[in-house]
Protein backbone atom coordinates (compact mmCIF):
# COMPACT_ATOMS: atom_id res chain seq x y z
CA UNK A 1 0.00 0.00 0.00
CA UNK A 2 1.16 3.51 -0.80
CA UNK A 3 2.67 5.35 2.16
CA UNK A 4 1.00 8.36 3.71
CA UNK A 5 2.29 11.85 3.12
CA UNK A 6 2.11 14.37 5.97
CA UNK A 7 3.40 17.93 5.79
CA UNK A 8 4.20 20.09 8.77
CA UNK A 9 3.71 23.82 8.36
CA UNK A 10 3.84 27.02 10.38
CA UNK A 11 5.39 30.44 10.54
CA UNK A 12 8.90 31.26 11.74
CA UNK A 13 9.46 30.28 15.38
CA UNK A 14 6.37 28.09 15.55
CA UNK A 15 8.33 25.18 17.05
CA UNK A 16 8.58 22.81 14.09
CA UNK A 17 11.80 21.22 15.36
CA UNK A 18 10.16 20.18 18.62
CA UNK A 19 7.05 19.01 16.78
CA UNK A 20 9.20 16.84 14.51
CA UNK A 21 10.71 15.22 17.59
CA UNK A 22 7.19 14.38 18.88
CA UNK A 23 6.14 13.04 15.46
CA UNK A 24 9.23 10.81 15.27
CA UNK A 25 8.51 9.43 18.73
CA UNK A 26 4.92 8.62 17.78
CA UNK A 27 5.88 6.94 14.50
CA UNK A 28 8.63 4.92 16.21
CA UNK A 29 6.22 3.83 18.96
CA UNK A 30 3.73 2.69 16.31
CA UNK A 31 6.46 0.97 14.26
CA UNK A 32 5.49 2.87 11.13
CA UNK A 33 8.25 3.05 8.48
CA UNK A 34 8.86 6.69 7.56
CA UNK A 35 11.32 9.23 6.26
CA UNK A 36 11.66 12.80 7.50
CA UNK A 37 12.46 15.42 4.95
CA UNK A 38 12.13 19.17 4.43
CA UNK A 39 11.45 21.91 1.91
CA UNK A 40 12.98 23.71 0.27
CA UNK A 41 15.48 20.84 0.16
CA UNK A 42 15.45 17.13 0.85
CA UNK A 43 17.95 16.06 -1.85
CA UNK A 44 21.47 17.38 -2.52
CA UNK A 45 20.34 19.46 -5.51
CA UNK A 46 17.21 20.71 -3.75
CA UNK A 47 19.34 21.64 -0.71
CA UNK A 48 21.55 23.73 -3.02
CA UNK A 49 18.42 25.50 -4.26
CA UNK A 50 17.42 26.02 -0.60
CA UNK A 51 20.65 27.94 -0.07
CA UNK A 52 19.87 30.10 -3.11
CA UNK A 53 16.42 30.88 -1.73
CA UNK A 54 17.34 31.52 1.90
CA UNK A 55 20.76 33.16 1.83
CA UNK A 56 20.49 36.86 2.70
CA UNK A 57 21.91 38.89 -0.21
CA UNK A 58 22.30 42.49 -1.35
CA UNK A 59 20.59 41.89 -4.68
CA UNK A 60 16.82 42.04 -4.30
CA UNK A 61 15.19 38.73 -5.11
CA UNK A 62 12.40 38.90 -7.66
CA UNK A 63 9.15 37.29 -6.45
CA UNK A 64 8.85 35.12 -9.57
CA UNK A 65 12.45 33.96 -9.18
CA UNK A 66 11.74 32.94 -5.59
CA UNK A 67 8.55 31.14 -6.61
CA UNK A 68 10.20 29.21 -9.42
CA UNK A 69 13.16 28.24 -7.25
CA UNK A 70 10.95 26.69 -4.57
CA UNK A 71 9.04 24.77 -7.23
CA UNK A 72 12.27 23.67 -8.94
CA UNK A 73 13.48 22.28 -5.61
CA UNK A 74 10.08 20.61 -5.12
CA UNK A 75 10.16 18.87 -8.51
CA UNK A 76 13.53 17.34 -7.64
CA UNK A 77 12.45 16.44 -4.11
CA UNK A 78 9.28 14.72 -5.33
CA UNK A 79 10.95 12.74 -8.09
CA UNK A 80 14.03 11.66 -6.17
CA UNK A 81 12.79 11.22 -2.64
CA UNK A 82 9.08 11.58 -1.91
CA UNK A 83 7.52 9.51 -4.69
CA UNK A 84 9.94 6.56 -4.36
CA UNK A 85 9.34 6.42 -0.60
CA UNK A 86 5.53 6.57 -0.93
CA UNK A 87 5.63 3.89 -3.63
CA UNK A 88 7.47 1.59 -1.21
CA UNK A 89 4.78 2.09 1.42
CA UNK A 90 6.98 4.36 3.53
CA UNK A 91 5.34 7.37 5.16
CA UNK A 92 6.83 10.74 4.27
CA UNK A 93 6.88 13.58 6.79
CA UNK A 94 7.95 16.82 5.21
CA UNK A 95 8.91 19.90 7.19
CA UNK A 96 7.00 22.28 4.86
CA UNK A 97 5.58 21.57 1.42
CA UNK A 98 3.12 23.12 -1.04
CA UNK A 99 1.07 25.11 1.51
CA UNK A 100 4.19 27.17 2.26
CA UNK A 101 4.28 28.30 -1.37
CA UNK A 102 0.64 29.41 -1.27
CA UNK A 103 1.28 31.21 2.00
CA UNK A 104 4.74 32.77 1.48
CA UNK A 105 4.82 33.34 -2.28
CA UNK A 106 1.04 33.70 -2.64
CA UNK A 107 -0.51 35.37 0.41
CA UNK A 108 2.54 37.14 1.87
CA UNK A 109 4.26 38.20 -1.38
CA UNK A 110 0.98 38.76 -3.21
CA UNK A 111 1.76 36.17 -5.91
CA UNK A 112 -0.77 35.18 -8.55
CA UNK A 113 -2.82 32.30 -7.08
CA UNK A 114 -3.93 31.06 -10.51
CA UNK A 115 -0.25 30.73 -11.46
CA UNK A 116 0.42 28.87 -8.21
CA UNK A 117 -2.46 26.51 -8.99
CA UNK A 118 -0.97 25.83 -12.42
CA UNK A 119 2.48 25.16 -10.99
CA UNK A 120 1.00 22.98 -8.25
CA UNK A 121 -0.90 20.89 -10.80
CA UNK A 122 2.11 20.60 -13.05
CA UNK A 123 4.82 19.92 -10.46
CA UNK A 124 2.91 18.21 -7.65
CA UNK A 125 -0.12 16.73 -9.41
CA UNK A 126 -1.71 14.06 -7.25
CA UNK A 127 1.20 14.00 -4.82
CA UNK A 128 -0.44 16.47 -2.46
CA UNK A 129 -0.12 15.70 1.25
CA UNK A 130 -2.74 13.38 2.73
CA UNK A 131 -2.66 15.52 5.86
CA UNK A 132 -1.05 18.75 7.00
CA UNK A 133 -0.38 19.90 10.56
CA UNK A 134 -0.06 23.66 10.96
CA UNK A 135 1.72 24.86 14.08
CA UNK A 136 0.06 28.12 14.95
CA UNK A 137 1.59 30.77 17.21
CA UNK A 138 0.97 34.51 17.47
CA UNK A 139 3.56 36.35 15.38
CA UNK A 140 4.94 38.13 18.47
CA UNK A 141 5.82 34.77 20.05
CA UNK A 142 7.33 33.38 16.83
CA UNK A 143 9.44 36.51 16.39
CA UNK A 144 10.70 36.33 20.00
CA UNK A 145 12.03 32.84 19.26
CA UNK A 146 13.54 33.81 15.91
CA UNK A 147 15.56 36.77 17.24
CA UNK A 148 17.31 34.36 19.63
CA UNK A 149 18.66 32.35 16.68
CA UNK A 150 22.28 32.87 15.73
CA UNK A 151 21.61 32.71 12.01
CA UNK A 152 18.55 34.34 10.52
CA UNK A 153 17.76 33.55 6.90
CA UNK A 154 16.41 35.90 4.23
CA UNK A 155 12.79 35.11 5.09
CA UNK A 156 13.29 35.26 8.88
CA UNK A 157 14.34 38.87 8.30
CA UNK A 158 11.06 39.87 6.64
CA UNK A 159 8.79 42.42 8.36
CA UNK A 160 6.26 41.79 11.12
CA UNK A 161 3.48 42.50 8.59
CA UNK A 162 4.89 39.81 6.29
CA UNK A 163 4.89 37.25 9.10
CA UNK A 164 1.36 38.26 10.09
CA UNK A 165 0.25 37.49 6.52
CA UNK A 166 2.02 34.14 6.80
CA UNK A 167 0.09 33.29 9.95
CA UNK A 168 -3.20 34.45 8.44
CA UNK A 169 -2.40 32.50 5.26
CA UNK A 170 -1.98 29.21 7.10
CA UNK A 171 -5.17 29.77 9.10
CA UNK A 172 -7.03 30.47 5.84
CA UNK A 173 -5.62 27.29 4.27
CA UNK A 174 -6.94 25.32 7.28
CA UNK A 175 -10.34 26.98 7.04
CA UNK A 176 -10.57 26.26 3.31
CA UNK A 177 -9.59 22.59 3.65
CA UNK A 178 -10.39 21.48 7.21
CA UNK A 179 -10.39 17.79 6.35
CA UNK A 180 -6.70 17.86 5.37
CA UNK A 181 -5.25 20.81 7.29
CA UNK A 182 -5.29 20.60 11.08
CA UNK A 183 -4.23 23.40 13.40
CA UNK A 184 -2.04 22.70 16.42
CA UNK A 185 -2.02 25.49 19.03
CA UNK A 186 1.74 25.73 19.45
CA UNK A 187 1.56 28.59 21.95
CA UNK A 188 0.56 26.03 24.61
CA UNK A 189 2.92 24.07 26.88
CA UNK A 190 5.16 21.40 25.34
CA UNK A 191 3.02 18.65 26.91
CA UNK A 192 -0.06 20.13 25.31
CA UNK A 193 1.60 20.45 21.89
CA UNK A 194 2.79 16.85 22.18
CA UNK A 195 -0.67 15.56 23.03
CA UNK A 196 -2.35 17.64 20.28
CA UNK A 197 0.06 16.16 17.74
CA UNK A 198 -0.38 12.63 19.05
CA UNK A 199 -4.13 13.01 18.96
CA UNK A 200 -4.08 14.18 15.33
CA UNK A 201 -1.74 11.38 14.27
CA UNK A 202 -3.85 8.76 16.04
CA UNK A 203 -7.03 10.03 14.36
CA UNK A 204 -5.38 10.03 10.92
CA UNK A 205 -3.94 6.56 11.41
CA UNK A 206 -7.34 5.24 12.45
CA UNK A 207 -9.08 6.87 9.47
CA UNK A 208 -6.44 5.54 7.05
CA UNK A 209 -6.62 2.04 8.50
CA UNK A 210 -10.31 2.14 7.61
CA UNK A 211 -9.35 2.92 3.96
CA UNK A 212 -7.70 -0.47 3.46
P1 LIG B 1 12.46 26.76 7.67
O1 LIG B 1 12.71 25.38 7.18
O2 LIG B 1 13.40 27.19 8.73
O3 LIG B 1 11.06 27.01 8.06
O4 LIG B 1 12.82 27.74 6.46
C1 LIG B 1 12.29 27.58 5.22
C2 LIG B 1 11.84 28.91 4.70
O5 LIG B 1 11.46 28.76 3.32
C3 LIG B 1 10.65 29.50 5.43
O6 LIG B 1 10.87 30.86 5.69
C4 LIG B 1 9.52 29.38 4.43
C5 LIG B 1 10.21 29.37 3.10
N1 LIG B 1 9.48 28.67 2.04
C6 LIG B 1 8.85 29.40 1.07
O7 LIG B 1 8.91 30.61 1.06
N2 LIG B 1 8.15 28.73 0.11
C7 LIG B 1 8.05 27.38 0.08
O8 LIG B 1 7.39 26.81 -0.81
C8 LIG B 1 8.72 26.63 1.11
C9 LIG B 1 8.63 25.14 1.11
C10 LIG B 1 9.41 27.32 2.07
PDB file of C-alpha atoms and ligand atoms in Angstrom:
ATOM      1  CA  UNK A   1       0.000   0.000   0.000  1.00  0.00           C
ATOM      2  CA  UNK A   2       1.155   3.509  -0.801  1.00  0.00           C
ATOM      3  CA  UNK A   3       2.669   5.348   2.162  1.00  0.00           C
ATOM      4  CA  UNK A   4       0.999   8.355   3.715  1.00  0.00           C
ATOM      5  CA  UNK A   5       2.288  11.854   3.121  1.00  0.00           C
ATOM      6  CA  UNK A   6       2.108  14.373   5.967  1.00  0.00           C
ATOM      7  CA  UNK A   7       3.404  17.926   5.791  1.00  0.00           C
ATOM      8  CA  UNK A   8       4.204  20.089   8.768  1.00  0.00           C
ATOM      9  CA  UNK A   9       3.714  23.823   8.359  1.00  0.00           C
ATOM     10  CA  UNK A  10       3.845  27.016  10.382  1.00  0.00           C
ATOM     11  CA  UNK A  11       5.394  30.438  10.544  1.00  0.00           C
ATOM     12  CA  UNK A  12       8.899  31.258  11.738  1.00  0.00           C
ATOM     13  CA  UNK A  13       9.461  30.278  15.378  1.00  0.00           C
ATOM     14  CA  UNK A  14       6.373  28.087  15.547  1.00  0.00           C
ATOM     15  CA  UNK A  15       8.328  25.177  17.054  1.00  0.00           C
ATOM     16  CA  UNK A  16       8.582  22.813  14.094  1.00  0.00           C
ATOM     17  CA  UNK A  17      11.803  21.222  15.359  1.00  0.00           C
ATOM     18  CA  UNK A  18      10.159  20.182  18.624  1.00  0.00           C
ATOM     19  CA  UNK A  19       7.052  19.008  16.783  1.00  0.00           C
ATOM     20  CA  UNK A  20       9.199  16.839  14.506  1.00  0.00           C
ATOM     21  CA  UNK A  21      10.710  15.224  17.589  1.00  0.00           C
ATOM     22  CA  UNK A  22       7.194  14.377  18.883  1.00  0.00           C
ATOM     23  CA  UNK A  23       6.138  13.043  15.462  1.00  0.00           C
ATOM     24  CA  UNK A  24       9.232  10.813  15.268  1.00  0.00           C
ATOM     25  CA  UNK A  25       8.512   9.426  18.733  1.00  0.00           C
ATOM     26  CA  UNK A  26       4.919   8.622  17.784  1.00  0.00           C
ATOM     27  CA  UNK A  27       5.879   6.938  14.497  1.00  0.00           C
ATOM     28  CA  UNK A  28       8.627   4.918  16.213  1.00  0.00           C
ATOM     29  CA  UNK A  29       6.215   3.834  18.956  1.00  0.00           C
ATOM     30  CA  UNK A  30       3.734   2.691  16.305  1.00  0.00           C
ATOM     31  CA  UNK A  31       6.462   0.972  14.258  1.00  0.00           C
ATOM     32  CA  UNK A  32       5.488   2.867  11.134  1.00  0.00           C
ATOM     33  CA  UNK A  33       8.245   3.055   8.483  1.00  0.00           C
ATOM     34  CA  UNK A  34       8.863   6.694   7.564  1.00  0.00           C
ATOM     35  CA  UNK A  35      11.322   9.232   6.257  1.00  0.00           C
ATOM     36  CA  UNK A  36      11.658  12.798   7.501  1.00  0.00           C
ATOM     37  CA  UNK A  37      12.464  15.424   4.948  1.00  0.00           C
ATOM     38  CA  UNK A  38      12.130  19.170   4.426  1.00  0.00           C
ATOM     39  CA  UNK A  39      11.449  21.909   1.915  1.00  0.00           C
ATOM     40  CA  UNK A  40      12.977  23.708   0.272  1.00  0.00           C
ATOM     41  CA  UNK A  41      15.479  20.839   0.163  1.00  0.00           C
ATOM     42  CA  UNK A  42      15.448  17.132   0.853  1.00  0.00           C
ATOM     43  CA  UNK A  43      17.947  16.060  -1.855  1.00  0.00           C
ATOM     44  CA  UNK A  44      21.475  17.377  -2.521  1.00  0.00           C
ATOM     45  CA  UNK A  45      20.342  19.456  -5.514  1.00  0.00           C
ATOM     46  CA  UNK A  46      17.213  20.714  -3.754  1.00  0.00           C
ATOM     47  CA  UNK A  47      19.339  21.644  -0.707  1.00  0.00           C
ATOM     48  CA  UNK A  48      21.547  23.731  -3.024  1.00  0.00           C
ATOM     49  CA  UNK A  49      18.418  25.495  -4.264  1.00  0.00           C
ATOM     50  CA  UNK A  50      17.422  26.023  -0.604  1.00  0.00           C
ATOM     51  CA  UNK A  51      20.652  27.941  -0.073  1.00  0.00           C
ATOM     52  CA  UNK A  52      19.874  30.095  -3.113  1.00  0.00           C
ATOM     53  CA  UNK A  53      16.423  30.883  -1.731  1.00  0.00           C
ATOM     54  CA  UNK A  54      17.335  31.520   1.898  1.00  0.00           C
ATOM     55  CA  UNK A  55      20.765  33.157   1.826  1.00  0.00           C
ATOM     56  CA  UNK A  56      20.488  36.856   2.701  1.00  0.00           C
ATOM     57  CA  UNK A  57      21.906  38.887  -0.209  1.00  0.00           C
ATOM     58  CA  UNK A  58      22.297  42.489  -1.349  1.00  0.00           C
ATOM     59  CA  UNK A  59      20.586  41.888  -4.679  1.00  0.00           C
ATOM     60  CA  UNK A  60      16.823  42.043  -4.300  1.00  0.00           C
ATOM     61  CA  UNK A  61      15.189  38.727  -5.107  1.00  0.00           C
ATOM     62  CA  UNK A  62      12.400  38.898  -7.656  1.00  0.00           C
ATOM     63  CA  UNK A  63       9.152  37.293  -6.445  1.00  0.00           C
ATOM     64  CA  UNK A  64       8.852  35.117  -9.573  1.00  0.00           C
ATOM     65  CA  UNK A  65      12.453  33.956  -9.180  1.00  0.00           C
ATOM     66  CA  UNK A  66      11.743  32.943  -5.589  1.00  0.00           C
ATOM     67  CA  UNK A  67       8.551  31.136  -6.613  1.00  0.00           C
ATOM     68  CA  UNK A  68      10.200  29.205  -9.424  1.00  0.00           C
ATOM     69  CA  UNK A  69      13.165  28.242  -7.247  1.00  0.00           C
ATOM     70  CA  UNK A  70      10.946  26.691  -4.566  1.00  0.00           C
ATOM     71  CA  UNK A  71       9.037  24.771  -7.228  1.00  0.00           C
ATOM     72  CA  UNK A  72      12.275  23.674  -8.940  1.00  0.00           C
ATOM     73  CA  UNK A  73      13.476  22.275  -5.611  1.00  0.00           C
ATOM     74  CA  UNK A  74      10.076  20.606  -5.119  1.00  0.00           C
ATOM     75  CA  UNK A  75      10.158  18.865  -8.511  1.00  0.00           C
ATOM     76  CA  UNK A  76      13.528  17.336  -7.638  1.00  0.00           C
ATOM     77  CA  UNK A  77      12.448  16.439  -4.114  1.00  0.00           C
ATOM     78  CA  UNK A  78       9.283  14.723  -5.327  1.00  0.00           C
ATOM     79  CA  UNK A  79      10.949  12.743  -8.092  1.00  0.00           C
ATOM     80  CA  UNK A  80      14.030  11.658  -6.173  1.00  0.00           C
ATOM     81  CA  UNK A  81      12.790  11.222  -2.641  1.00  0.00           C
ATOM     82  CA  UNK A  82       9.082  11.585  -1.911  1.00  0.00           C
ATOM     83  CA  UNK A  83       7.517   9.505  -4.694  1.00  0.00           C
ATOM     84  CA  UNK A  84       9.938   6.559  -4.365  1.00  0.00           C
ATOM     85  CA  UNK A  85       9.338   6.416  -0.602  1.00  0.00           C
ATOM     86  CA  UNK A  86       5.532   6.569  -0.929  1.00  0.00           C
ATOM     87  CA  UNK A  87       5.633   3.894  -3.633  1.00  0.00           C
ATOM     88  CA  UNK A  88       7.471   1.586  -1.214  1.00  0.00           C
ATOM     89  CA  UNK A  89       4.778   2.094   1.415  1.00  0.00           C
ATOM     90  CA  UNK A  90       6.975   4.356   3.534  1.00  0.00           C
ATOM     91  CA  UNK A  91       5.342   7.366   5.155  1.00  0.00           C
ATOM     92  CA  UNK A  92       6.835  10.738   4.272  1.00  0.00           C
ATOM     93  CA  UNK A  93       6.876  13.575   6.794  1.00  0.00           C
ATOM     94  CA  UNK A  94       7.952  16.824   5.211  1.00  0.00           C
ATOM     95  CA  UNK A  95       8.909  19.901   7.194  1.00  0.00           C
ATOM     96  CA  UNK A  96       6.997  22.278   4.858  1.00  0.00           C
ATOM     97  CA  UNK A  97       5.577  21.567   1.422  1.00  0.00           C
ATOM     98  CA  UNK A  98       3.123  23.125  -1.036  1.00  0.00           C
ATOM     99  CA  UNK A  99       1.068  25.113   1.511  1.00  0.00           C
ATOM    100  CA  UNK A 100       4.187  27.170   2.258  1.00  0.00           C
ATOM    101  CA  UNK A 101       4.275  28.298  -1.370  1.00  0.00           C
ATOM    102  CA  UNK A 102       0.642  29.414  -1.267  1.00  0.00           C
ATOM    103  CA  UNK A 103       1.278  31.214   1.999  1.00  0.00           C
ATOM    104  CA  UNK A 104       4.737  32.766   1.479  1.00  0.00           C
ATOM    105  CA  UNK A 105       4.820  33.345  -2.281  1.00  0.00           C
ATOM    106  CA  UNK A 106       1.036  33.698  -2.638  1.00  0.00           C
ATOM    107  CA  UNK A 107      -0.509  35.372   0.409  1.00  0.00           C
ATOM    108  CA  UNK A 108       2.542  37.142   1.874  1.00  0.00           C
ATOM    109  CA  UNK A 109       4.261  38.201  -1.380  1.00  0.00           C
ATOM    110  CA  UNK A 110       0.981  38.755  -3.214  1.00  0.00           C
ATOM    111  CA  UNK A 111       1.763  36.171  -5.908  1.00  0.00           C
ATOM    112  CA  UNK A 112      -0.774  35.178  -8.545  1.00  0.00           C
ATOM    113  CA  UNK A 113      -2.816  32.304  -7.082  1.00  0.00           C
ATOM    114  CA  UNK A 114      -3.930  31.063 -10.510  1.00  0.00           C
ATOM    115  CA  UNK A 115      -0.246  30.733 -11.458  1.00  0.00           C
ATOM    116  CA  UNK A 116       0.423  28.869  -8.211  1.00  0.00           C
ATOM    117  CA  UNK A 117      -2.456  26.512  -8.986  1.00  0.00           C
ATOM    118  CA  UNK A 118      -0.973  25.834 -12.419  1.00  0.00           C
ATOM    119  CA  UNK A 119       2.481  25.163 -10.987  1.00  0.00           C
ATOM    120  CA  UNK A 120       0.995  22.977  -8.248  1.00  0.00           C
ATOM    121  CA  UNK A 121      -0.897  20.890 -10.796  1.00  0.00           C
ATOM    122  CA  UNK A 122       2.112  20.596 -13.053  1.00  0.00           C
ATOM    123  CA  UNK A 123       4.822  19.917 -10.455  1.00  0.00           C
ATOM    124  CA  UNK A 124       2.910  18.211  -7.652  1.00  0.00           C
ATOM    125  CA  UNK A 125      -0.122  16.732  -9.414  1.00  0.00           C
ATOM    126  CA  UNK A 126      -1.711  14.059  -7.251  1.00  0.00           C
ATOM    127  CA  UNK A 127       1.205  14.001  -4.815  1.00  0.00           C
ATOM    128  CA  UNK A 128      -0.442  16.465  -2.462  1.00  0.00           C
ATOM    129  CA  UNK A 129      -0.121  15.700   1.252  1.00  0.00           C
ATOM    130  CA  UNK A 130      -2.745  13.383   2.734  1.00  0.00           C
ATOM    131  CA  UNK A 131      -2.659  15.517   5.857  1.00  0.00           C
ATOM    132  CA  UNK A 132      -1.052  18.750   7.002  1.00  0.00           C
ATOM    133  CA  UNK A 133      -0.385  19.898  10.557  1.00  0.00           C
ATOM    134  CA  UNK A 134      -0.061  23.661  10.962  1.00  0.00           C
ATOM    135  CA  UNK A 135       1.724  24.859  14.081  1.00  0.00           C
ATOM    136  CA  UNK A 136       0.062  28.122  14.954  1.00  0.00           C
ATOM    137  CA  UNK A 137       1.591  30.770  17.213  1.00  0.00           C
ATOM    138  CA  UNK A 138       0.974  34.510  17.472  1.00  0.00           C
ATOM    139  CA  UNK A 139       3.560  36.348  15.378  1.00  0.00           C
ATOM    140  CA  UNK A 140       4.944  38.126  18.474  1.00  0.00           C
ATOM    141  CA  UNK A 141       5.825  34.775  20.053  1.00  0.00           C
ATOM    142  CA  UNK A 142       7.325  33.382  16.835  1.00  0.00           C
ATOM    143  CA  UNK A 143       9.438  36.509  16.395  1.00  0.00           C
ATOM    144  CA  UNK A 144      10.696  36.334  20.002  1.00  0.00           C
ATOM    145  CA  UNK A 145      12.028  32.840  19.262  1.00  0.00           C
ATOM    146  CA  UNK A 146      13.545  33.811  15.906  1.00  0.00           C
ATOM    147  CA  UNK A 147      15.563  36.769  17.238  1.00  0.00           C
ATOM    148  CA  UNK A 148      17.307  34.364  19.628  1.00  0.00           C
ATOM    149  CA  UNK A 149      18.656  32.349  16.677  1.00  0.00           C
ATOM    150  CA  UNK A 150      22.277  32.866  15.735  1.00  0.00           C
ATOM    151  CA  UNK A 151      21.610  32.715  12.012  1.00  0.00           C
ATOM    152  CA  UNK A 152      18.553  34.343  10.520  1.00  0.00           C
ATOM    153  CA  UNK A 153      17.762  33.551   6.900  1.00  0.00           C
ATOM    154  CA  UNK A 154      16.411  35.899   4.233  1.00  0.00           C
ATOM    155  CA  UNK A 155      12.791  35.110   5.091  1.00  0.00           C
ATOM    156  CA  UNK A 156      13.291  35.261   8.880  1.00  0.00           C
ATOM    157  CA  UNK A 157      14.341  38.871   8.299  1.00  0.00           C
ATOM    158  CA  UNK A 158      11.059  39.865   6.645  1.00  0.00           C
ATOM    159  CA  UNK A 159       8.792  42.416   8.363  1.00  0.00           C
ATOM    160  CA  UNK A 160       6.264  41.785  11.122  1.00  0.00           C
ATOM    161  CA  UNK A 161       3.484  42.502   8.590  1.00  0.00           C
ATOM    162  CA  UNK A 162       4.886  39.815   6.287  1.00  0.00           C
ATOM    163  CA  UNK A 163       4.890  37.255   9.100  1.00  0.00           C
ATOM    164  CA  UNK A 164       1.358  38.256  10.093  1.00  0.00           C
ATOM    165  CA  UNK A 165       0.254  37.494   6.519  1.00  0.00           C
ATOM    166  CA  UNK A 166       2.023  34.135   6.795  1.00  0.00           C
ATOM    167  CA  UNK A 167       0.088  33.291   9.955  1.00  0.00           C
ATOM    168  CA  UNK A 168      -3.197  34.448   8.437  1.00  0.00           C
ATOM    169  CA  UNK A 169      -2.397  32.495   5.265  1.00  0.00           C
ATOM    170  CA  UNK A 170      -1.979  29.209   7.099  1.00  0.00           C
ATOM    171  CA  UNK A 171      -5.174  29.769   9.096  1.00  0.00           C
ATOM    172  CA  UNK A 172      -7.026  30.471   5.842  1.00  0.00           C
ATOM    173  CA  UNK A 173      -5.621  27.286   4.274  1.00  0.00           C
ATOM    174  CA  UNK A 174      -6.941  25.320   7.275  1.00  0.00           C
ATOM    175  CA  UNK A 175     -10.335  26.981   7.038  1.00  0.00           C
ATOM    176  CA  UNK A 176     -10.566  26.256   3.307  1.00  0.00           C
ATOM    177  CA  UNK A 177      -9.592  22.589   3.648  1.00  0.00           C
ATOM    178  CA  UNK A 178     -10.391  21.480   7.214  1.00  0.00           C
ATOM    179  CA  UNK A 179     -10.385  17.794   6.352  1.00  0.00           C
ATOM    180  CA  UNK A 180      -6.698  17.861   5.368  1.00  0.00           C
ATOM    181  CA  UNK A 181      -5.249  20.808   7.289  1.00  0.00           C
ATOM    182  CA  UNK A 182      -5.287  20.601  11.085  1.00  0.00           C
ATOM    183  CA  UNK A 183      -4.227  23.397  13.399  1.00  0.00           C
ATOM    184  CA  UNK A 184      -2.035  22.703  16.420  1.00  0.00           C
ATOM    185  CA  UNK A 185      -2.023  25.485  19.025  1.00  0.00           C
ATOM    186  CA  UNK A 186       1.739  25.734  19.449  1.00  0.00           C
ATOM    187  CA  UNK A 187       1.556  28.595  21.952  1.00  0.00           C
ATOM    188  CA  UNK A 188       0.561  26.033  24.611  1.00  0.00           C
ATOM    189  CA  UNK A 189       2.919  24.071  26.882  1.00  0.00           C
ATOM    190  CA  UNK A 190       5.158  21.395  25.342  1.00  0.00           C
ATOM    191  CA  UNK A 191       3.025  18.646  26.905  1.00  0.00           C
ATOM    192  CA  UNK A 192      -0.064  20.125  25.315  1.00  0.00           C
ATOM    193  CA  UNK A 193       1.605  20.453  21.887  1.00  0.00           C
ATOM    194  CA  UNK A 194       2.789  16.854  22.177  1.00  0.00           C
ATOM    195  CA  UNK A 195      -0.673  15.564  23.033  1.00  0.00           C
ATOM    196  CA  UNK A 196      -2.350  17.640  20.284  1.00  0.00           C
ATOM    197  CA  UNK A 197       0.063  16.158  17.735  1.00  0.00           C
ATOM    198  CA  UNK A 198      -0.376  12.630  19.045  1.00  0.00           C
ATOM    199  CA  UNK A 199      -4.133  13.011  18.956  1.00  0.00           C
ATOM    200  CA  UNK A 200      -4.078  14.183  15.331  1.00  0.00           C
ATOM    201  CA  UNK A 201      -1.737  11.376  14.265  1.00  0.00           C
ATOM    202  CA  UNK A 202      -3.849   8.758  16.037  1.00  0.00           C
ATOM    203  CA  UNK A 203      -7.030  10.032  14.356  1.00  0.00           C
ATOM    204  CA  UNK A 204      -5.376  10.026  10.924  1.00  0.00           C
ATOM    205  CA  UNK A 205      -3.940   6.561  11.406  1.00  0.00           C
ATOM    206  CA  UNK A 206      -7.335   5.242  12.445  1.00  0.00           C
ATOM    207  CA  UNK A 207      -9.078   6.873   9.473  1.00  0.00           C
ATOM    208  CA  UNK A 208      -6.437   5.545   7.047  1.00  0.00           C
ATOM    209  CA  UNK A 209      -6.622   2.040   8.500  1.00  0.00           C
ATOM    210  CA  UNK A 210     -10.305   2.140   7.613  1.00  0.00           C
ATOM    211  CA  UNK A 211      -9.349   2.923   3.963  1.00  0.00           C
ATOM    212  CA  UNK A 212      -7.700  -0.470   3.456  1.00  0.00           C
TER     213      UNK A 212
HETATM  214  P1  LIG B   1      12.465  26.758   7.675  1.00  0.00           P
HETATM  215  O1  LIG B   1      12.708  25.385   7.180  1.00  0.00           O
HETATM  216  O2  LIG B   1      13.402  27.187   8.728  1.00  0.00           O
HETATM  217  O3  LIG B   1      11.060  27.012   8.057  1.00  0.00           O
HETATM  218  O4  LIG B   1      12.822  27.744   6.465  1.00  0.00           O
HETATM  219  C1  LIG B   1      12.285  27.576   5.219  1.00  0.00           C
HETATM  220  C2  LIG B   1      11.836  28.910   4.699  1.00  0.00           C
HETATM  221  O5  LIG B   1      11.457  28.756   3.324  1.00  0.00           O
HETATM  222  C3  LIG B   1      10.645  29.499   5.431  1.00  0.00           C
HETATM  223  O6  LIG B   1      10.872  30.858   5.686  1.00  0.00           O
HETATM  224  C4  LIG B   1       9.520  29.382   4.429  1.00  0.00           C
HETATM  225  C5  LIG B   1      10.214  29.372   3.098  1.00  0.00           C
HETATM  226  N1  LIG B   1       9.482  28.671   2.044  1.00  0.00           N
HETATM  227  C6  LIG B   1       8.851  29.397   1.068  1.00  0.00           C
HETATM  228  O7  LIG B   1       8.911  30.613   1.056  1.00  0.00           O
HETATM  229  N2  LIG B   1       8.149  28.734   0.107  1.00  0.00           N
HETATM  230  C7  LIG B   1       8.049  27.376   0.077  1.00  0.00           C
HETATM  231  O8  LIG B   1       7.388  26.815  -0.810  1.00  0.00           O
HETATM  232  C8  LIG B   1       8.716  26.632   1.111  1.00  0.00           C
HETATM  233  C9  LIG B   1       8.627  25.142   1.110  1.00  0.00           C
HETATM  234  C10 LIG B   1       9.413  27.315   2.066  1.00  0.00           C
END
